């Protein structure tokens, strides 16, 4: 089968996402029933994980998921890989991809992962870049479908017409939410401080109807089915921390914002969270929060993703 990469959300079609969401549910059910499911065991498949940005959830979810599927894992840190420093990225891609079956990279610039994929002989997955975070949004959508399924049983139907409120930085998460909305038929209400808006050109959005911009974060949450946010200062922007604390002060998801969302609205956060900054403790630890299921679901959707990239459609 031809090599496919997963570098940003729009790399796949809506039909492929319907399959992945169904497959993730199947794989998660196996995990919860403690039933062995190891499609990567014979022959053994190996995942190389390359981290230029440290992570807890990305490493554990990919590594545990690959082992549970019967595969093996090679973990490379900045000191081990040095993409584009010790040797050109294209040379690293040529070598690493001859020794493993699939690669996950968590790095800074999207240009690095695009260059690696261009010269790779195996599928490459974006574990996070400054511009996009597709695996996280895939997990968030799966969590939303789990909690608010469609009567038809079709996961794509569950997303149609939904409203997602994004409160905070116009960052990689916001970019990826807009790509998902454009592709899957829901709307994102975006509220960011002035100067931190989403760059829709960078996000690659062609249909402005998939999002609405609000200066007031509370108004962005009005009528939303899901309210979600991220830290005020993403990794790599630590020098801006104090400036951002001032700029983002009004963009803290609190009970007042959740009160104007739909009565059954959910709250999500990609974690780690800073209580009292981008979200109050009452919200993230409250009844509408599904952040722990959301975090676990990173593993299940990534197992489905790796299975699809390596083995194609199985059902």
PDB file of C-alpha atoms in Angstrom:
ATOM      1  CA  UNK A   1       0.000   0.000   0.000  1.00  0.00           C
ATOM      2  CA  UNK A   2       1.240   3.558  -0.682  1.00  0.00           C
ATOM      3  CA  UNK A   3       2.920   5.441   2.160  1.00  0.00           C
ATOM      4  CA  UNK A   4       0.597   7.840   3.949  1.00  0.00           C
ATOM      5  CA  UNK A   5       1.676  10.459   6.463  1.00  0.00           C
ATOM      6  CA  UNK A   6      -0.353  12.238   9.143  1.00  0.00           C
ATOM      7  CA  UNK A   7       1.156  15.707   9.420  1.00  0.00           C
ATOM      8  CA  UNK A   8      -1.966  17.834   9.839  1.00  0.00           C
ATOM      9  CA  UNK A   9      -5.647  17.133  10.292  1.00  0.00           C
ATOM     10  CA  UNK A  10      -6.646  17.820   6.693  1.00  0.00           C
ATOM     11  CA  UNK A  11      -4.352  15.047   5.451  1.00  0.00           C
ATOM     12  CA  UNK A  12      -7.290  12.633   5.795  1.00  0.00           C
ATOM     13  CA  UNK A  13     -10.816  12.726   4.371  1.00  0.00           C
ATOM     14  CA  UNK A  14     -14.074  12.785   6.342  1.00  0.00           C
ATOM     15  CA  UNK A  15     -14.666   9.173   5.347  1.00  0.00           C
ATOM     16  CA  UNK A  16     -11.272   8.186   6.749  1.00  0.00           C
ATOM     17  CA  UNK A  17     -12.080   9.939  10.012  1.00  0.00           C
ATOM     18  CA  UNK A  18     -15.364   8.062  10.224  1.00  0.00           C
ATOM     19  CA  UNK A  19     -13.387   4.836   9.927  1.00  0.00           C
ATOM     20  CA  UNK A  20     -10.759   5.905  12.474  1.00  0.00           C
ATOM     21  CA  UNK A  21     -13.366   6.917  15.051  1.00  0.00           C
ATOM     22  CA  UNK A  22     -15.158   3.582  14.681  1.00  0.00           C
ATOM     23  CA  UNK A  23     -11.872   1.695  14.791  1.00  0.00           C
ATOM     24  CA  UNK A  24     -10.734   3.561  17.902  1.00  0.00           C
ATOM     25  CA  UNK A  25     -13.973   2.504  19.626  1.00  0.00           C
ATOM     26  CA  UNK A  26     -13.315  -1.122  18.655  1.00  0.00           C
ATOM     27  CA  UNK A  27      -9.723  -1.003  19.915  1.00  0.00           C
ATOM     28  CA  UNK A  28     -10.716   0.761  23.141  1.00  0.00           C
ATOM     29  CA  UNK A  29     -13.375  -1.880  23.818  1.00  0.00           C
ATOM     30  CA  UNK A  30     -10.695  -4.575  23.508  1.00  0.00           C
ATOM     31  CA  UNK A  31      -8.486  -2.686  25.952  1.00  0.00           C
ATOM     32  CA  UNK A  32     -11.293  -2.252  28.502  1.00  0.00           C
ATOM     33  CA  UNK A  33     -12.217  -5.940  28.258  1.00  0.00           C
ATOM     34  CA  UNK A  34      -8.531  -6.870  28.757  1.00  0.00           C
ATOM     35  CA  UNK A  35      -8.608  -8.774  25.455  1.00  0.00           C
ATOM     36  CA  UNK A  36      -5.286  -9.134  23.678  1.00  0.00           C
ATOM     37  CA  UNK A  37      -5.234  -7.433  20.302  1.00  0.00           C
ATOM     38  CA  UNK A  38      -1.775  -7.425  18.687  1.00  0.00           C
ATOM     39  CA  UNK A  39      -1.859  -6.855  14.927  1.00  0.00           C
ATOM     40  CA  UNK A  40       1.760  -5.606  15.046  1.00  0.00           C
ATOM     41  CA  UNK A  41       3.186  -8.763  16.666  1.00  0.00           C
ATOM     42  CA  UNK A  42       3.769 -10.946  13.601  1.00  0.00           C
ATOM     43  CA  UNK A  43       5.728  -9.591  11.927  1.00  0.00           C
ATOM     44  CA  UNK A  44       6.936  -7.290  14.684  1.00  0.00           C
ATOM     45  CA  UNK A  45       6.477  -3.609  13.831  1.00  0.00           C
ATOM     46  CA  UNK A  46       8.679  -0.891  15.322  1.00  0.00           C
ATOM     47  CA  UNK A  47       7.738   2.714  16.096  1.00  0.00           C
ATOM     48  CA  UNK A  48      10.463   5.365  16.349  1.00  0.00           C
ATOM     49  CA  UNK A  49       9.466   8.279  18.576  1.00  0.00           C
ATOM     50  CA  UNK A  50      11.530  11.442  18.096  1.00  0.00           C
ATOM     51  CA  UNK A  51      11.102  14.140  20.738  1.00  0.00           C
ATOM     52  CA  UNK A  52      12.508  17.631  20.351  1.00  0.00           C
ATOM     53  CA  UNK A  53       9.719  18.839  22.647  1.00  0.00           C
ATOM     54  CA  UNK A  54       9.322  16.912  25.889  1.00  0.00           C
ATOM     55  CA  UNK A  55       5.969  15.304  26.671  1.00  0.00           C
ATOM     56  CA  UNK A  56       4.212  13.081  29.169  1.00  0.00           C
ATOM     57  CA  UNK A  57       0.965  12.162  27.407  1.00  0.00           C
ATOM     58  CA  UNK A  58       2.421  11.872  23.912  1.00  0.00           C
ATOM     59  CA  UNK A  59       5.188   9.518  24.988  1.00  0.00           C
ATOM     60  CA  UNK A  60       3.055   7.325  27.250  1.00  0.00           C
ATOM     61  CA  UNK A  61       0.129   7.121  24.833  1.00  0.00           C
ATOM     62  CA  UNK A  62       2.242   6.190  21.796  1.00  0.00           C
ATOM     63  CA  UNK A  63       4.640   3.896  23.651  1.00  0.00           C
ATOM     64  CA  UNK A  64       2.004   2.030  25.659  1.00  0.00           C
ATOM     65  CA  UNK A  65      -0.240   1.826  22.613  1.00  0.00           C
ATOM     66  CA  UNK A  66       2.473   0.356  20.390  1.00  0.00           C
ATOM     67  CA  UNK A  67       3.431  -2.261  22.985  1.00  0.00           C
ATOM     68  CA  UNK A  68      -0.222  -3.190  23.539  1.00  0.00           C
ATOM     69  CA  UNK A  69      -0.588  -3.715  19.786  1.00  0.00           C
ATOM     70  CA  UNK A  70       2.354  -6.144  19.844  1.00  0.00           C
ATOM     71  CA  UNK A  71       4.998  -3.823  18.445  1.00  0.00           C
ATOM     72  CA  UNK A  72       8.277  -2.359  19.652  1.00  0.00           C
ATOM     73  CA  UNK A  73       9.386   1.210  20.359  1.00  0.00           C
ATOM     74  CA  UNK A  74      12.601   3.194  19.914  1.00  0.00           C
ATOM     75  CA  UNK A  75      12.639   6.450  21.899  1.00  0.00           C
ATOM     76  CA  UNK A  76      14.906   9.269  20.695  1.00  0.00           C
ATOM     77  CA  UNK A  77      15.350  12.580  22.518  1.00  0.00           C
ATOM     78  CA  UNK A  78      16.894  15.827  21.314  1.00  0.00           C
ATOM     79  CA  UNK A  79      20.349  14.632  22.308  1.00  0.00           C
ATOM     80  CA  UNK A  80      19.881  11.370  20.430  1.00  0.00           C
ATOM     81  CA  UNK A  81      18.421  12.672  17.186  1.00  0.00           C
ATOM     82  CA  UNK A  82      19.352  16.353  16.743  1.00  0.00           C
ATOM     83  CA  UNK A  83      17.217  16.775  13.659  1.00  0.00           C
ATOM     84  CA  UNK A  84      18.863  19.173  11.252  1.00  0.00           C
ATOM     85  CA  UNK A  85      21.823  19.862  13.570  1.00  0.00           C
ATOM     86  CA  UNK A  86      24.143  16.831  13.656  1.00  0.00           C
ATOM     87  CA  UNK A  87      23.076  15.948  10.110  1.00  0.00           C
ATOM     88  CA  UNK A  88      20.510  17.184   7.584  1.00  0.00           C
ATOM     89  CA  UNK A  89      16.909  16.194   8.321  1.00  0.00           C
ATOM     90  CA  UNK A  90      16.634  14.386   5.005  1.00  0.00           C
ATOM     91  CA  UNK A  91      19.615  12.186   5.897  1.00  0.00           C
ATOM     92  CA  UNK A  92      18.114  11.324   9.306  1.00  0.00           C
ATOM     93  CA  UNK A  93      14.867  10.429   7.561  1.00  0.00           C
ATOM     94  CA  UNK A  94      16.600   8.212   5.028  1.00  0.00           C
ATOM     95  CA  UNK A  95      18.438   6.287   7.751  1.00  0.00           C
ATOM     96  CA  UNK A  96      15.791   6.014  10.475  1.00  0.00           C
ATOM     97  CA  UNK A  97      13.045   5.012   8.043  1.00  0.00           C
ATOM     98  CA  UNK A  98      15.143   2.057   6.824  1.00  0.00           C
ATOM     99  CA  UNK A  99      15.216   0.615  10.353  1.00  0.00           C
ATOM    100  CA  UNK A 100      11.658   1.097  11.631  1.00  0.00           C
ATOM    101  CA  UNK A 101       8.113   0.769  10.304  1.00  0.00           C
ATOM    102  CA  UNK A 102       6.588   4.071  11.427  1.00  0.00           C
ATOM    103  CA  UNK A 103       7.838   7.345  12.936  1.00  0.00           C
ATOM    104  CA  UNK A 104       6.243   9.825  15.340  1.00  0.00           C
ATOM    105  CA  UNK A 105       7.878  13.242  15.701  1.00  0.00           C
ATOM    106  CA  UNK A 106       7.143  15.922  18.301  1.00  0.00           C
ATOM    107  CA  UNK A 107       9.082  19.041  17.368  1.00  0.00           C
ATOM    108  CA  UNK A 108       8.946  22.800  16.903  1.00  0.00           C
ATOM    109  CA  UNK A 109       8.534  23.881  13.275  1.00  0.00           C
ATOM    110  CA  UNK A 110       6.149  22.115  10.906  1.00  0.00           C
ATOM    111  CA  UNK A 111       8.828  22.487   8.243  1.00  0.00           C
ATOM    112  CA  UNK A 112      10.983  19.913  10.055  1.00  0.00           C
ATOM    113  CA  UNK A 113       8.358  17.188  10.039  1.00  0.00           C
ATOM    114  CA  UNK A 114       7.374  17.983   6.445  1.00  0.00           C
ATOM    115  CA  UNK A 115      11.010  17.630   5.377  1.00  0.00           C
ATOM    116  CA  UNK A 116      11.422  14.366   7.310  1.00  0.00           C
ATOM    117  CA  UNK A 117       8.280  12.920   5.723  1.00  0.00           C
ATOM    118  CA  UNK A 118       9.434  13.912   2.243  1.00  0.00           C
ATOM    119  CA  UNK A 119      12.469  11.638   2.573  1.00  0.00           C
ATOM    120  CA  UNK A 120      10.966   8.892   4.745  1.00  0.00           C
ATOM    121  CA  UNK A 121      10.250   5.397   3.441  1.00  0.00           C
ATOM    122  CA  UNK A 122       7.638   4.817   6.182  1.00  0.00           C
ATOM    123  CA  UNK A 123       4.616   6.703   7.543  1.00  0.00           C
ATOM    124  CA  UNK A 124       5.314   9.776   9.686  1.00  0.00           C
ATOM    125  CA  UNK A 125       2.926  11.050  12.386  1.00  0.00           C
ATOM    126  CA  UNK A 126       2.839  14.570  13.794  1.00  0.00           C
ATOM    127  CA  UNK A 127       2.956  14.210  17.592  1.00  0.00           C
ATOM    128  CA  UNK A 128       2.873  18.024  17.852  1.00  0.00           C
ATOM    129  CA  UNK A 129       4.448  21.000  16.109  1.00  0.00           C
ATOM    130  CA  UNK A 130       4.156  24.726  16.735  1.00  0.00           C
ATOM    131  CA  UNK A 131       1.553  24.867  13.966  1.00  0.00           C
ATOM    132  CA  UNK A 132      -0.601  21.738  14.378  1.00  0.00           C
ATOM    133  CA  UNK A 133      -1.624  19.055  16.880  1.00  0.00           C
ATOM    134  CA  UNK A 134      -3.772  16.596  14.881  1.00  0.00           C
ATOM    135  CA  UNK A 135      -3.542  13.592  17.251  1.00  0.00           C
ATOM    136  CA  UNK A 136      -4.950  15.668  20.104  1.00  0.00           C
ATOM    137  CA  UNK A 137      -7.914  16.915  18.082  1.00  0.00           C
ATOM    138  CA  UNK A 138      -8.590  13.365  16.887  1.00  0.00           C
ATOM    139  CA  UNK A 139      -8.740  12.299  20.556  1.00  0.00           C
ATOM    140  CA  UNK A 140     -10.977  15.247  21.427  1.00  0.00           C
ATOM    141  CA  UNK A 141     -13.411  14.407  18.638  1.00  0.00           C
ATOM    142  CA  UNK A 142     -13.480  10.770  19.696  1.00  0.00           C
ATOM    143  CA  UNK A 143     -14.254  11.855  23.267  1.00  0.00           C
ATOM    144  CA  UNK A 144     -17.037  14.149  22.082  1.00  0.00           C
ATOM    145  CA  UNK A 145     -18.573  11.334  20.033  1.00  0.00           C
ATOM    146  CA  UNK A 146     -18.302   8.954  23.006  1.00  0.00           C
ATOM    147  CA  UNK A 147     -20.193  11.325  25.272  1.00  0.00           C
ATOM    148  CA  UNK A 148     -22.648  12.661  22.687  1.00  0.00           C
ATOM    149  CA  UNK A 149     -23.204   9.865  20.130  1.00  0.00           C
ATOM    150  CA  UNK A 150     -25.574  10.188  17.190  1.00  0.00           C
ATOM    151  CA  UNK A 151     -28.772   8.137  17.111  1.00  0.00           C
ATOM    152  CA  UNK A 152     -27.599   6.724  13.773  1.00  0.00           C
ATOM    153  CA  UNK A 153     -24.435   5.331  15.336  1.00  0.00           C
ATOM    154  CA  UNK A 154     -22.362   7.143  12.704  1.00  0.00           C
ATOM    155  CA  UNK A 155     -19.641   9.141  14.484  1.00  0.00           C
ATOM    156  CA  UNK A 156     -19.603  11.753  11.747  1.00  0.00           C
ATOM    157  CA  UNK A 157     -23.312  12.419  12.306  1.00  0.00           C
ATOM    158  CA  UNK A 158     -22.532  13.139  15.949  1.00  0.00           C
ATOM    159  CA  UNK A 159     -20.287  16.027  14.896  1.00  0.00           C
ATOM    160  CA  UNK A 160     -22.572  17.642  12.330  1.00  0.00           C
ATOM    161  CA  UNK A 161     -23.794  21.052  13.446  1.00  0.00           C
ATOM    162  CA  UNK A 162     -21.932  21.029  16.760  1.00  0.00           C
ATOM    163  CA  UNK A 163     -20.437  24.227  18.175  1.00  0.00           C
ATOM    164  CA  UNK A 164     -16.982  24.140  19.758  1.00  0.00           C
ATOM    165  CA  UNK A 165     -15.849  27.195  21.730  1.00  0.00           C
ATOM    166  CA  UNK A 166     -12.111  27.809  21.675  1.00  0.00           C
ATOM    167  CA  UNK A 167     -11.035  30.211  24.427  1.00  0.00           C
ATOM    168  CA  UNK A 168      -7.411  31.353  24.572  1.00  0.00           C
ATOM    169  CA  UNK A 169      -4.384  31.366  22.317  1.00  0.00           C
ATOM    170  CA  UNK A 170      -4.634  31.132  18.532  1.00  0.00           C
ATOM    171  CA  UNK A 171      -2.115  28.305  18.598  1.00  0.00           C
ATOM    172  CA  UNK A 172      -1.570  24.859  17.099  1.00  0.00           C
ATOM    173  CA  UNK A 173      -4.701  23.527  18.810  1.00  0.00           C
ATOM    174  CA  UNK A 174      -6.847  26.341  17.438  1.00  0.00           C
ATOM    175  CA  UNK A 175      -5.407  25.844  13.938  1.00  0.00           C
ATOM    176  CA  UNK A 176      -6.234  22.157  14.062  1.00  0.00           C
ATOM    177  CA  UNK A 177      -9.743  22.708  15.424  1.00  0.00           C
ATOM    178  CA  UNK A 178     -10.472  24.938  12.424  1.00  0.00           C
ATOM    179  CA  UNK A 179      -9.215  22.294  10.004  1.00  0.00           C
ATOM    180  CA  UNK A 180     -11.457  19.701  11.684  1.00  0.00           C
ATOM    181  CA  UNK A 181     -14.491  21.999  11.582  1.00  0.00           C
ATOM    182  CA  UNK A 182     -14.055  22.733   7.892  1.00  0.00           C
ATOM    183  CA  UNK A 183     -13.708  19.051   7.044  1.00  0.00           C
ATOM    184  CA  UNK A 184     -16.316  17.513   9.354  1.00  0.00           C
ATOM    185  CA  UNK A 185     -19.142  20.045   9.340  1.00  0.00           C
ATOM    186  CA  UNK A 186     -19.166  21.792  12.695  1.00  0.00           C
ATOM    187  CA  UNK A 187     -18.401  25.361  13.798  1.00  0.00           C
ATOM    188  CA  UNK A 188     -15.693  26.765  16.040  1.00  0.00           C
ATOM    189  CA  UNK A 189     -16.327  29.905  18.077  1.00  0.00           C
ATOM    190  CA  UNK A 190     -12.883  31.465  18.501  1.00  0.00           C
ATOM    191  CA  UNK A 191     -12.052  34.017  21.187  1.00  0.00           C
ATOM    192  CA  UNK A 192      -8.469  35.150  21.657  1.00  0.00           C
ATOM    193  CA  UNK A 193      -6.843  38.280  23.093  1.00  0.00           C
ATOM    194  CA  UNK A 194      -5.861  40.958  20.609  1.00  0.00           C
ATOM    195  CA  UNK A 195      -2.562  40.069  19.017  1.00  0.00           C
ATOM    196  CA  UNK A 196      -3.013  36.335  19.540  1.00  0.00           C
ATOM    197  CA  UNK A 197      -5.590  35.629  16.839  1.00  0.00           C
ATOM    198  CA  UNK A 198      -5.696  32.483  14.731  1.00  0.00           C
ATOM    199  CA  UNK A 199      -3.831  32.839  11.444  1.00  0.00           C
ATOM    200  CA  UNK A 200      -6.379  31.268   9.097  1.00  0.00           C
ATOM    201  CA  UNK A 201      -3.903  31.348   6.211  1.00  0.00           C
ATOM    202  CA  UNK A 202      -1.429  29.326   8.257  1.00  0.00           C
ATOM    203  CA  UNK A 203      -4.235  27.009   9.337  1.00  0.00           C
ATOM    204  CA  UNK A 204      -5.125  26.512   5.669  1.00  0.00           C
ATOM    205  CA  UNK A 205      -8.815  27.372   6.026  1.00  0.00           C
ATOM    206  CA  UNK A 206     -10.711  27.980   2.809  1.00  0.00           C
ATOM    207  CA  UNK A 207     -14.259  28.188   4.189  1.00  0.00           C
ATOM    208  CA  UNK A 208     -14.783  31.096   6.624  1.00  0.00           C
ATOM    209  CA  UNK A 209     -18.223  29.711   7.531  1.00  0.00           C
ATOM    210  CA  UNK A 210     -16.584  27.031   9.704  1.00  0.00           C
ATOM    211  CA  UNK A 211     -15.635  29.537  12.397  1.00  0.00           C
ATOM    212  CA  UNK A 212     -16.817  32.722  14.082  1.00  0.00           C
ATOM    213  CA  UNK A 213     -14.614  35.195  15.963  1.00  0.00           C
ATOM    214  CA  UNK A 214     -15.636  36.732  19.299  1.00  0.00           C
ATOM    215  CA  UNK A 215     -13.860  39.437  21.282  1.00  0.00           C
ATOM    216  CA  UNK A 216     -15.758  38.375  24.415  1.00  0.00           C
ATOM    217  CA  UNK A 217     -14.880  34.806  25.511  1.00  0.00           C
ATOM    218  CA  UNK A 218     -18.188  34.425  27.338  1.00  0.00           C
ATOM    219  CA  UNK A 219     -20.084  35.154  24.134  1.00  0.00           C
ATOM    220  CA  UNK A 220     -17.956  32.584  22.314  1.00  0.00           C
ATOM    221  CA  UNK A 221     -19.153  29.982  24.827  1.00  0.00           C
ATOM    222  CA  UNK A 222     -22.836  30.866  24.422  1.00  0.00           C
ATOM    223  CA  UNK A 223     -24.706  27.849  23.044  1.00  0.00           C
ATOM    224  CA  UNK A 224     -21.529  25.756  22.674  1.00  0.00           C
ATOM    225  CA  UNK A 225     -21.617  21.964  22.869  1.00  0.00           C
ATOM    226  CA  UNK A 226     -17.968  21.860  23.876  1.00  0.00           C
ATOM    227  CA  UNK A 227     -15.771  24.468  25.561  1.00  0.00           C
ATOM    228  CA  UNK A 228     -12.045  23.917  25.295  1.00  0.00           C
ATOM    229  CA  UNK A 229      -8.791  25.739  25.955  1.00  0.00           C
ATOM    230  CA  UNK A 230      -5.040  25.342  26.356  1.00  0.00           C
ATOM    231  CA  UNK A 231      -2.252  26.877  28.426  1.00  0.00           C
ATOM    232  CA  UNK A 232      -1.613  30.573  27.864  1.00  0.00           C
ATOM    233  CA  UNK A 233       2.058  29.964  27.067  1.00  0.00           C
ATOM    234  CA  UNK A 234       2.888  26.997  24.859  1.00  0.00           C
ATOM    235  CA  UNK A 235       6.274  25.251  24.927  1.00  0.00           C
ATOM    236  CA  UNK A 236       8.825  27.336  23.094  1.00  0.00           C
ATOM    237  CA  UNK A 237       7.211  30.658  24.035  1.00  0.00           C
ATOM    238  CA  UNK A 238       8.287  30.783  27.686  1.00  0.00           C
ATOM    239  CA  UNK A 239      10.022  34.152  27.217  1.00  0.00           C
ATOM    240  CA  UNK A 240       6.556  35.679  26.634  1.00  0.00           C
ATOM    241  CA  UNK A 241       5.076  34.220  29.815  1.00  0.00           C
ATOM    242  CA  UNK A 242       4.634  37.412  31.846  1.00  0.00           C
ATOM    243  CA  UNK A 243       3.297  39.405  28.896  1.00  0.00           C
ATOM    244  CA  UNK A 244       0.836  36.621  28.142  1.00  0.00           C
ATOM    245  CA  UNK A 245      -0.359  36.457  31.763  1.00  0.00           C
ATOM    246  CA  UNK A 246      -1.524  40.049  31.427  1.00  0.00           C
ATOM    247  CA  UNK A 247      -2.961  39.703  27.926  1.00  0.00           C
ATOM    248  CA  UNK A 248      -4.918  36.507  28.671  1.00  0.00           C
ATOM    249  CA  UNK A 249      -6.294  37.479  32.084  1.00  0.00           C
ATOM    250  CA  UNK A 250      -9.918  37.603  30.839  1.00  0.00           C
ATOM    251  CA  UNK A 251      -9.582  34.326  28.909  1.00  0.00           C
ATOM    252  CA  UNK A 252      -9.961  31.979  31.860  1.00  0.00           C
ATOM    253  CA  UNK A 253     -12.750  29.434  31.373  1.00  0.00           C
ATOM    254  CA  UNK A 254     -14.922  29.724  34.467  1.00  0.00           C
ATOM    255  CA  UNK A 255     -18.360  28.676  35.666  1.00  0.00           C
ATOM    256  CA  UNK A 256     -19.967  31.780  34.142  1.00  0.00           C
ATOM    257  CA  UNK A 257     -18.733  30.790  30.686  1.00  0.00           C
ATOM    258  CA  UNK A 258     -19.886  27.194  31.124  1.00  0.00           C
ATOM    259  CA  UNK A 259     -23.298  28.450  32.324  1.00  0.00           C
ATOM    260  CA  UNK A 260     -24.067  30.075  28.945  1.00  0.00           C
ATOM    261  CA  UNK A 261     -23.008  26.986  26.975  1.00  0.00           C
ATOM    262  CA  UNK A 262     -25.480  24.182  26.315  1.00  0.00           C
ATOM    263  CA  UNK A 263     -26.784  22.597  29.543  1.00  0.00           C
ATOM    264  CA  UNK A 264     -25.006  19.348  28.646  1.00  0.00           C
ATOM    265  CA  UNK A 265     -21.848  21.044  27.322  1.00  0.00           C
ATOM    266  CA  UNK A 266     -18.518  19.356  27.923  1.00  0.00           C
ATOM    267  CA  UNK A 267     -15.206  20.899  28.920  1.00  0.00           C
ATOM    268  CA  UNK A 268     -11.883  19.689  27.486  1.00  0.00           C
ATOM    269  CA  UNK A 269      -8.231  20.626  27.916  1.00  0.00           C
ATOM    270  CA  UNK A 270      -5.266  18.977  26.191  1.00  0.00           C
ATOM    271  CA  UNK A 271      -3.197  19.204  29.426  1.00  0.00           C
ATOM    272  CA  UNK A 272      -1.109  20.014  31.333  1.00  0.00           C
ATOM    273  CA  UNK A 273      -3.461  22.551  32.917  1.00  0.00           C
ATOM    274  CA  UNK A 274      -2.728  25.567  35.093  1.00  0.00           C
ATOM    275  CA  UNK A 275      -5.701  25.981  37.408  1.00  0.00           C
ATOM    276  CA  UNK A 276      -6.466  29.634  37.983  1.00  0.00           C
ATOM    277  CA  UNK A 277      -4.966  30.685  34.651  1.00  0.00           C
ATOM    278  CA  UNK A 278      -6.678  29.328  31.500  1.00  0.00           C
ATOM    279  CA  UNK A 279      -9.333  27.452  33.529  1.00  0.00           C
ATOM    280  CA  UNK A 280     -10.655  27.511  37.062  1.00  0.00           C
ATOM    281  CA  UNK A 281     -10.398  24.481  39.323  1.00  0.00           C
ATOM    282  CA  UNK A 282     -14.200  24.447  39.583  1.00  0.00           C
ATOM    283  CA  UNK A 283     -14.502  23.849  35.824  1.00  0.00           C
ATOM    284  CA  UNK A 284     -11.668  21.411  35.135  1.00  0.00           C
ATOM    285  CA  UNK A 285     -12.509  19.364  38.230  1.00  0.00           C
ATOM    286  CA  UNK A 286     -16.262  19.779  37.787  1.00  0.00           C
ATOM    287  CA  UNK A 287     -19.028  17.567  36.451  1.00  0.00           C
ATOM    288  CA  UNK A 288     -18.815  18.854  32.863  1.00  0.00           C
ATOM    289  CA  UNK A 289     -15.104  18.170  32.539  1.00  0.00           C
ATOM    290  CA  UNK A 290     -14.041  15.076  30.584  1.00  0.00           C
ATOM    291  CA  UNK A 291     -10.312  15.809  30.522  1.00  0.00           C
ATOM    292  CA  UNK A 292      -9.220  12.450  31.956  1.00  0.00           C
ATOM    293  CA  UNK A 293     -11.142  10.430  29.378  1.00  0.00           C
ATOM    294  CA  UNK A 294      -9.843  12.858  26.766  1.00  0.00           C
ATOM    295  CA  UNK A 295      -6.260  12.176  27.881  1.00  0.00           C
ATOM    296  CA  UNK A 296      -6.729   8.398  27.836  1.00  0.00           C
ATOM    297  CA  UNK A 297      -8.309   8.566  24.413  1.00  0.00           C
ATOM    298  CA  UNK A 298      -5.050   9.850  22.939  1.00  0.00           C
ATOM    299  CA  UNK A 299      -3.809   6.261  23.217  1.00  0.00           C
ATOM    300  CA  UNK A 300      -6.848   4.642  21.630  1.00  0.00           C
ATOM    301  CA  UNK A 301      -7.085   6.943  18.608  1.00  0.00           C
ATOM    302  CA  UNK A 302      -3.331   6.732  18.030  1.00  0.00           C
ATOM    303  CA  UNK A 303      -3.514   2.936  18.060  1.00  0.00           C
ATOM    304  CA  UNK A 304      -6.226   3.148  15.404  1.00  0.00           C
ATOM    305  CA  UNK A 305      -4.141   5.683  13.473  1.00  0.00           C
ATOM    306  CA  UNK A 306      -0.979   3.541  13.500  1.00  0.00           C
ATOM    307  CA  UNK A 307      -2.990   0.475  12.518  1.00  0.00           C
ATOM    308  CA  UNK A 308      -4.501   2.345   9.580  1.00  0.00           C
ATOM    309  CA  UNK A 309      -1.171   3.731   8.374  1.00  0.00           C
ATOM    310  CA  UNK A 310       0.543   0.344   8.590  1.00  0.00           C
ATOM    311  CA  UNK A 311      -2.222  -2.119   7.681  1.00  0.00           C
ATOM    312  CA  UNK A 312      -4.938  -0.102   5.946  1.00  0.00           C
ATOM    313  CA  UNK A 313      -8.640  -0.679   6.537  1.00  0.00           C
ATOM    314  CA  UNK A 314      -9.378  -3.872   8.383  1.00  0.00           C
ATOM    315  CA  UNK A 315     -13.163  -3.629   8.764  1.00  0.00           C
TER     316      UNK A 315
END
